[in-house]
Amino acid sequence: MADKGFCPVPHCFRDQVWVGVGAAVGLFVGYKLASNRPSKVGLDGLHLKYWPGRGLMEIPRQMLAIAGVFPPRYIDGRYTPDASNNKHGFLPMESIENTLAANHGRMPVVNVGGEAIGQSPAINYFIAAELDMLGDTTVETAQILAIQETLKEMKNEIRKHVDYPNPPTEEQLEMFFSDSAPDRSPLKADPEGRGKRYFKWFLGRLEYLVGDNGYAVGNRVSLADVLIRYELGESLPDNQCGKADIPAWRREPLMSAARTAALLEEFPKLRSIVANVNGQQGLQRWLQIRGVQMF
């Protein structure tokens, strides 16, 4: 008798029952996986509370802009204890000074849906999650947050050597940009070079990790891309300086725009990420309308 082969269509009642059971199990598993993820709360009533500058609240603002969300759809509250700054539209600090418990009486704080969120990593996470900028899987989310921590680690390492608010010396800038420990991924970090992990060391390690498609993680703009662009491509133009004495090193990426641009020539994937984020129409609109900044 000839072999009729496998037929995928269930013919008998028993086959139909098993197909139905399989479909039901699949739907149940999918539902449980989805229901275990945090639910979005939306951005209705979103209120950002921060000092009158870029700083720790600019990443949330730029993510919102890339997603097409601008004031007055949310309150971009910039608060100051200095009444002379009110001419720029900044708000008096005393109007919100007792509403900052989420960050232990400090800023930044975000209010949304009757709740409050403090600490910049948590705020970045919340805004990115609401805007679908945290990747498509838990692994991608973790990779995005790892990039955030790497950039923070890089800045902290540099701050060990710069006596803020004093400017970096030319010798320090040369060290930060040119004199880094030579070990690179995928090789292990050389403990002998621990004290010389400057810009080139961190960026070389990141270059190995990020995608080669213009995105740091996955296939669309995420929190990681916005962070990378901010550290390596953000400048404050003259017409947005709220005071005349903001020095160039505090307005330019990595304290020197020219040195940063030259350094990025060595890291084409990071350079592509910066260019990709810079090309976002929402970001370009935000950079035009964000107004005067005190830092």
Coordinates of C-alpha atoms in Angstrom, one line a residue, residues 8-294:
P8 CA -1.9 18.6 8.4
V9 CA -5.7 18.9 8.4
P10 CA -7.4 17.3 11.4
H11 CA -10.1 14.9 10.1
C12 CA -11.4 13.1 13.1
F13 CA -13.0 14.5 16.2
R14 CA -10.1 13.4 18.4
D15 CA -7.6 15.4 16.2
Q16 CA -9.8 18.4 16.3
V17 CA -10.0 18.2 20.1
W18 CA -6.2 18.1 20.4
V19 CA -5.8 21.0 18.0
G20 CA -8.3 23.0 20.1
V21 CA -6.4 22.1 23.3
G22 CA -3.1 23.1 21.9
A23 CA -4.5 26.5 20.7
A24 CA -6.0 27.1 24.2
V25 CA -2.7 26.3 25.9
G26 CA -0.8 28.6 23.6
L27 CA -3.3 31.5 24.2
F28 CA -3.1 30.9 28.0
V29 CA 0.7 30.9 28.0
G30 CA 0.8 34.1 25.9
Y31 CA -1.7 35.7 28.2
K32 CA 0.3 34.8 31.3
L33 CA 3.5 36.1 29.8
A34 CA 1.9 39.4 28.8
S35 CA 0.1 39.8 32.2
N36 CA 3.4 39.4 34.0
R37 CA 4.8 42.5 32.3
P38 CA 4.4 45.9 34.0
S39 CA 1.3 47.7 32.6
K40 CA 1.8 51.2 31.1
V41 CA 0.0 54.0 32.9
G42 CA 0.1 56.6 30.2
L43 CA 1.5 60.1 30.3
D44 CA -1.6 62.0 31.2
G45 CA -0.7 64.8 33.7
L46 CA 3.0 64.2 33.2
H47 CA 5.0 66.9 35.2
L48 CA 8.8 67.1 35.0
K49 CA 10.3 68.9 38.0
Y50 CA 13.9 70.0 37.6
W51 CA 16.3 72.9 37.8
P52 CA 16.4 75.4 34.9
G53 CA 18.8 73.5 32.7
R54 CA 19.5 70.3 30.8
G55 CA 21.2 68.0 33.2
L56 CA 19.4 65.0 34.5
M57 CA 16.1 65.8 32.9
E58 CA 17.2 66.4 29.3
I59 CA 17.2 62.7 28.4
P60 CA 13.5 62.3 29.3
R61 CA 12.7 65.5 27.4
Q62 CA 14.6 64.3 24.3
M63 CA 12.9 60.9 24.4
L64 CA 9.5 62.6 24.6
A65 CA 10.5 64.8 21.6
I66 CA 11.6 61.9 19.5
A67 CA 8.2 60.3 20.2
G68 CA 6.5 63.5 19.1
V69 CA 5.4 64.6 22.6
F70 CA 6.0 68.2 23.4
P71 CA 4.8 70.8 26.0
P72 CA 1.9 71.6 26.6
R73 CA 1.1 67.8 26.4
Y74 CA 3.3 67.6 29.6
I75 CA 4.6 70.2 32.0
D76 CA 8.3 70.9 31.6
G77 CA 8.7 72.5 35.0
R78 CA 12.0 74.3 35.5
Y79 CA 12.3 75.7 39.1
T80 CA 14.7 78.1 40.6
P81 CA 15.1 79.8 44.0
D82 CA 16.5 82.8 42.2
A83 CA 13.7 85.3 41.4
S84 CA 15.9 87.1 38.9
N85 CA 15.7 84.0 36.6
N86 CA 11.9 84.3 36.4
K87 CA 12.4 86.5 33.3
H88 CA 13.2 83.3 31.4
G89 CA 9.9 81.7 32.4
F90 CA 11.4 79.6 35.2
L91 CA 9.1 78.9 38.1
P92 CA 9.7 79.6 41.8
M93 CA 11.2 76.7 43.8
E94 CA 8.9 77.4 46.8
S95 CA 5.9 76.4 44.7
I96 CA 7.0 72.7 44.6
E97 CA 9.7 72.4 47.3
N98 CA 7.5 70.2 49.6
T99 CA 6.5 67.8 46.7
L100 CA 9.8 66.2 46.2
A101 CA 9.7 63.3 48.6
A102 CA 10.1 60.7 45.9
N103 CA 13.7 61.9 45.5
H104 CA 14.3 62.7 49.2
G105 CA 13.4 66.4 48.9
R106 CA 15.6 66.9 45.8
M107 CA 15.1 67.0 42.0
P108 CA 14.6 65.5 39.5
V109 CA 11.1 64.3 40.2
V110 CA 8.4 63.2 37.8
N111 CA 4.7 63.2 38.7
V112 CA 2.2 61.2 36.7
G113 CA -1.2 59.7 37.4
G114 CA -1.1 60.8 41.0
E115 CA 2.2 59.1 41.6
A116 CA 5.8 60.4 41.9
I117 CA 9.1 59.0 40.7
G118 CA 12.5 60.1 41.8
Q119 CA 16.1 59.4 40.8
S120 CA 17.2 59.9 37.2
P121 CA 17.7 56.2 36.2
A122 CA 14.2 55.4 37.4
I123 CA 12.8 58.4 35.5
N124 CA 14.7 57.4 32.3
Y125 CA 13.3 53.9 32.7
F126 CA 9.7 55.1 33.1
I127 CA 9.7 57.5 30.2
A128 CA 11.5 54.9 27.9
A129 CA 9.1 52.2 28.9
E130 CA 6.0 54.3 28.2
L131 CA 7.4 55.3 24.8
D132 CA 8.5 51.8 23.8
M133 CA 12.2 52.7 23.9
L134 CA 13.4 49.8 26.0
G135 CA 13.7 47.1 23.4
D136 CA 11.5 44.2 22.5
T137 CA 12.7 41.6 25.1
T138 CA 13.9 41.6 28.7
V139 CA 17.4 40.9 27.4
E140 CA 17.3 44.0 25.2
T141 CA 16.0 46.1 28.1
A142 CA 18.9 44.8 30.3
Q143 CA 21.4 45.6 27.5
I144 CA 20.0 49.1 27.2
L145 CA 20.3 49.7 31.0
A146 CA 23.8 48.3 30.9
I147 CA 24.8 51.0 28.4
Q148 CA 23.3 53.6 30.6
E149 CA 25.5 52.4 33.5
T150 CA 28.6 52.2 31.3
L151 CA 28.2 55.8 30.3
K152 CA 27.7 56.8 33.9
E153 CA 30.8 54.9 34.9
M154 CA 32.8 56.7 32.2
K155 CA 31.7 60.1 33.5
N156 CA 32.4 59.1 37.1
E157 CA 35.9 58.0 36.2
I158 CA 36.7 61.3 34.5
R159 CA 35.3 63.3 37.5
K160 CA 38.0 61.7 39.7
H161 CA 40.5 63.8 37.8
V162 CA 38.7 67.1 37.2
D163 CA 38.3 69.4 40.1
Y164 CA 34.8 70.7 39.4
P165 CA 33.8 73.5 38.9
N166 CA 37.3 74.2 37.7
P167 CA 37.9 73.5 34.0
P168 CA 40.0 70.6 32.8
T169 CA 43.6 71.4 31.8
E170 CA 44.9 70.8 28.3
E171 CA 47.1 68.0 29.8
Q172 CA 44.0 66.4 31.3
L173 CA 42.1 66.6 28.1
E174 CA 45.0 65.0 26.2
M175 CA 45.1 62.2 28.8
F176 CA 41.3 61.6 28.6
F177 CA 41.2 61.4 24.8
S178 CA 44.6 59.9 24.0
D179 CA 46.1 58.1 26.9
S180 CA 43.7 55.2 27.8
A181 CA 44.4 51.6 28.8
P182 CA 44.9 49.6 25.5
D183 CA 42.9 46.5 26.2
R184 CA 39.8 46.0 24.0
S185 CA 36.9 43.7 23.8
P186 CA 36.5 40.8 23.5
L187 CA 39.6 40.5 25.6
K188 CA 39.3 40.7 29.4
A189 CA 39.9 44.0 31.1
D190 CA 43.5 44.3 32.2
P191 CA 43.6 45.1 35.9
E192 CA 46.9 46.8 35.4
G193 CA 45.2 49.5 33.4
R194 CA 42.4 50.1 35.8
G195 CA 43.7 53.6 36.6
K196 CA 43.8 54.6 32.9
R197 CA 40.3 53.8 31.7
Y198 CA 39.4 57.0 30.0
F199 CA 37.2 57.9 27.0
K200 CA 38.9 55.7 24.4
W201 CA 38.8 52.7 26.7
F202 CA 35.0 53.0 27.5
L203 CA 34.0 53.9 23.9
G204 CA 36.1 51.1 22.5
R205 CA 34.3 48.6 24.7
L206 CA 30.9 50.1 23.8
E207 CA 31.8 50.0 20.1
Y208 CA 32.2 46.2 20.4
L209 CA 28.7 45.8 22.0
V210 CA 26.4 48.1 20.0
G211 CA 24.7 47.1 16.8
D212 CA 26.0 47.9 13.3
N213 CA 22.6 49.0 12.0
G214 CA 22.6 52.5 13.5
Y215 CA 21.0 51.4 16.7
A216 CA 22.7 50.5 20.0
V217 CA 20.3 47.7 20.7
G218 CA 17.6 46.1 18.5
N219 CA 16.2 47.8 15.4
R220 CA 14.8 51.1 16.6
V221 CA 15.7 54.1 18.7
S222 CA 16.0 53.3 22.4
L223 CA 17.0 55.0 25.6
A224 CA 20.6 53.7 24.9
D225 CA 20.8 55.6 21.6
V226 CA 19.5 58.8 23.2
L227 CA 22.1 58.5 26.0
I228 CA 24.9 57.8 23.5
R229 CA 24.0 60.8 21.4
Y230 CA 23.7 63.0 24.5
E231 CA 27.1 62.1 25.8
L232 CA 28.9 62.3 22.4
G233 CA 26.9 64.8 20.4
E234 CA 25.1 67.3 22.7
S235 CA 26.1 71.0 22.7
L236 CA 24.5 74.1 24.0
P237 CA 24.5 76.9 21.5
D238 CA 25.2 80.5 22.4
N239 CA 21.5 81.6 21.9
Q240 CA 20.3 79.1 24.5
C241 CA 22.8 80.1 27.2
G242 CA 21.0 81.7 30.2
K243 CA 24.2 83.4 31.3
A244 CA 27.2 84.7 29.6
D245 CA 29.8 82.8 31.7
I246 CA 28.9 79.2 30.8
P247 CA 32.3 78.0 29.6
A248 CA 32.7 75.9 26.4
W249 CA 33.9 72.8 28.2
R250 CA 30.5 72.7 30.1
R251 CA 28.5 73.2 26.9
E252 CA 30.2 70.6 24.6
P253 CA 30.3 66.8 24.5
L254 CA 33.0 65.2 26.6
M255 CA 34.2 68.7 27.5
S256 CA 35.6 69.3 23.9
A257 CA 33.4 69.0 20.8
A258 CA 36.5 69.0 18.4
R259 CA 38.3 66.3 20.3
T260 CA 35.1 64.2 20.6
A261 CA 34.4 64.5 16.8
A262 CA 38.0 63.4 16.1
L263 CA 37.7 60.5 18.6
L264 CA 34.4 59.2 17.0
E265 CA 36.3 58.7 13.7
E266 CA 37.7 55.6 15.4
F267 CA 34.3 54.3 16.4
P268 CA 32.1 54.2 13.3
K269 CA 29.2 52.3 15.0
L270 CA 28.9 54.9 17.7
R271 CA 29.3 57.7 15.2
S272 CA 26.4 56.2 13.2
I273 CA 24.2 56.1 16.3
V274 CA 24.9 59.7 17.0
A275 CA 24.0 60.6 13.4
N276 CA 20.9 58.5 13.5
V277 CA 19.5 60.2 16.6
N278 CA 20.5 63.6 15.4
G279 CA 18.4 62.9 12.3
Q280 CA 15.2 62.4 14.3
Q281 CA 12.8 65.2 13.4
G282 CA 11.3 65.4 16.9
L283 CA 14.7 65.9 18.4
Q284 CA 15.6 68.6 15.9
R285 CA 12.4 70.4 16.7
W286 CA 13.1 70.1 20.5
L287 CA 16.6 71.5 20.1
Q288 CA 15.0 74.6 18.4
I289 CA 12.3 75.3 20.9
R290 CA 13.7 74.2 24.3
G291 CA 14.7 77.7 25.1
V292 CA 17.2 79.2 27.5
Q293 CA 19.2 76.8 29.7
M294 CA 21.3 77.8 32.8

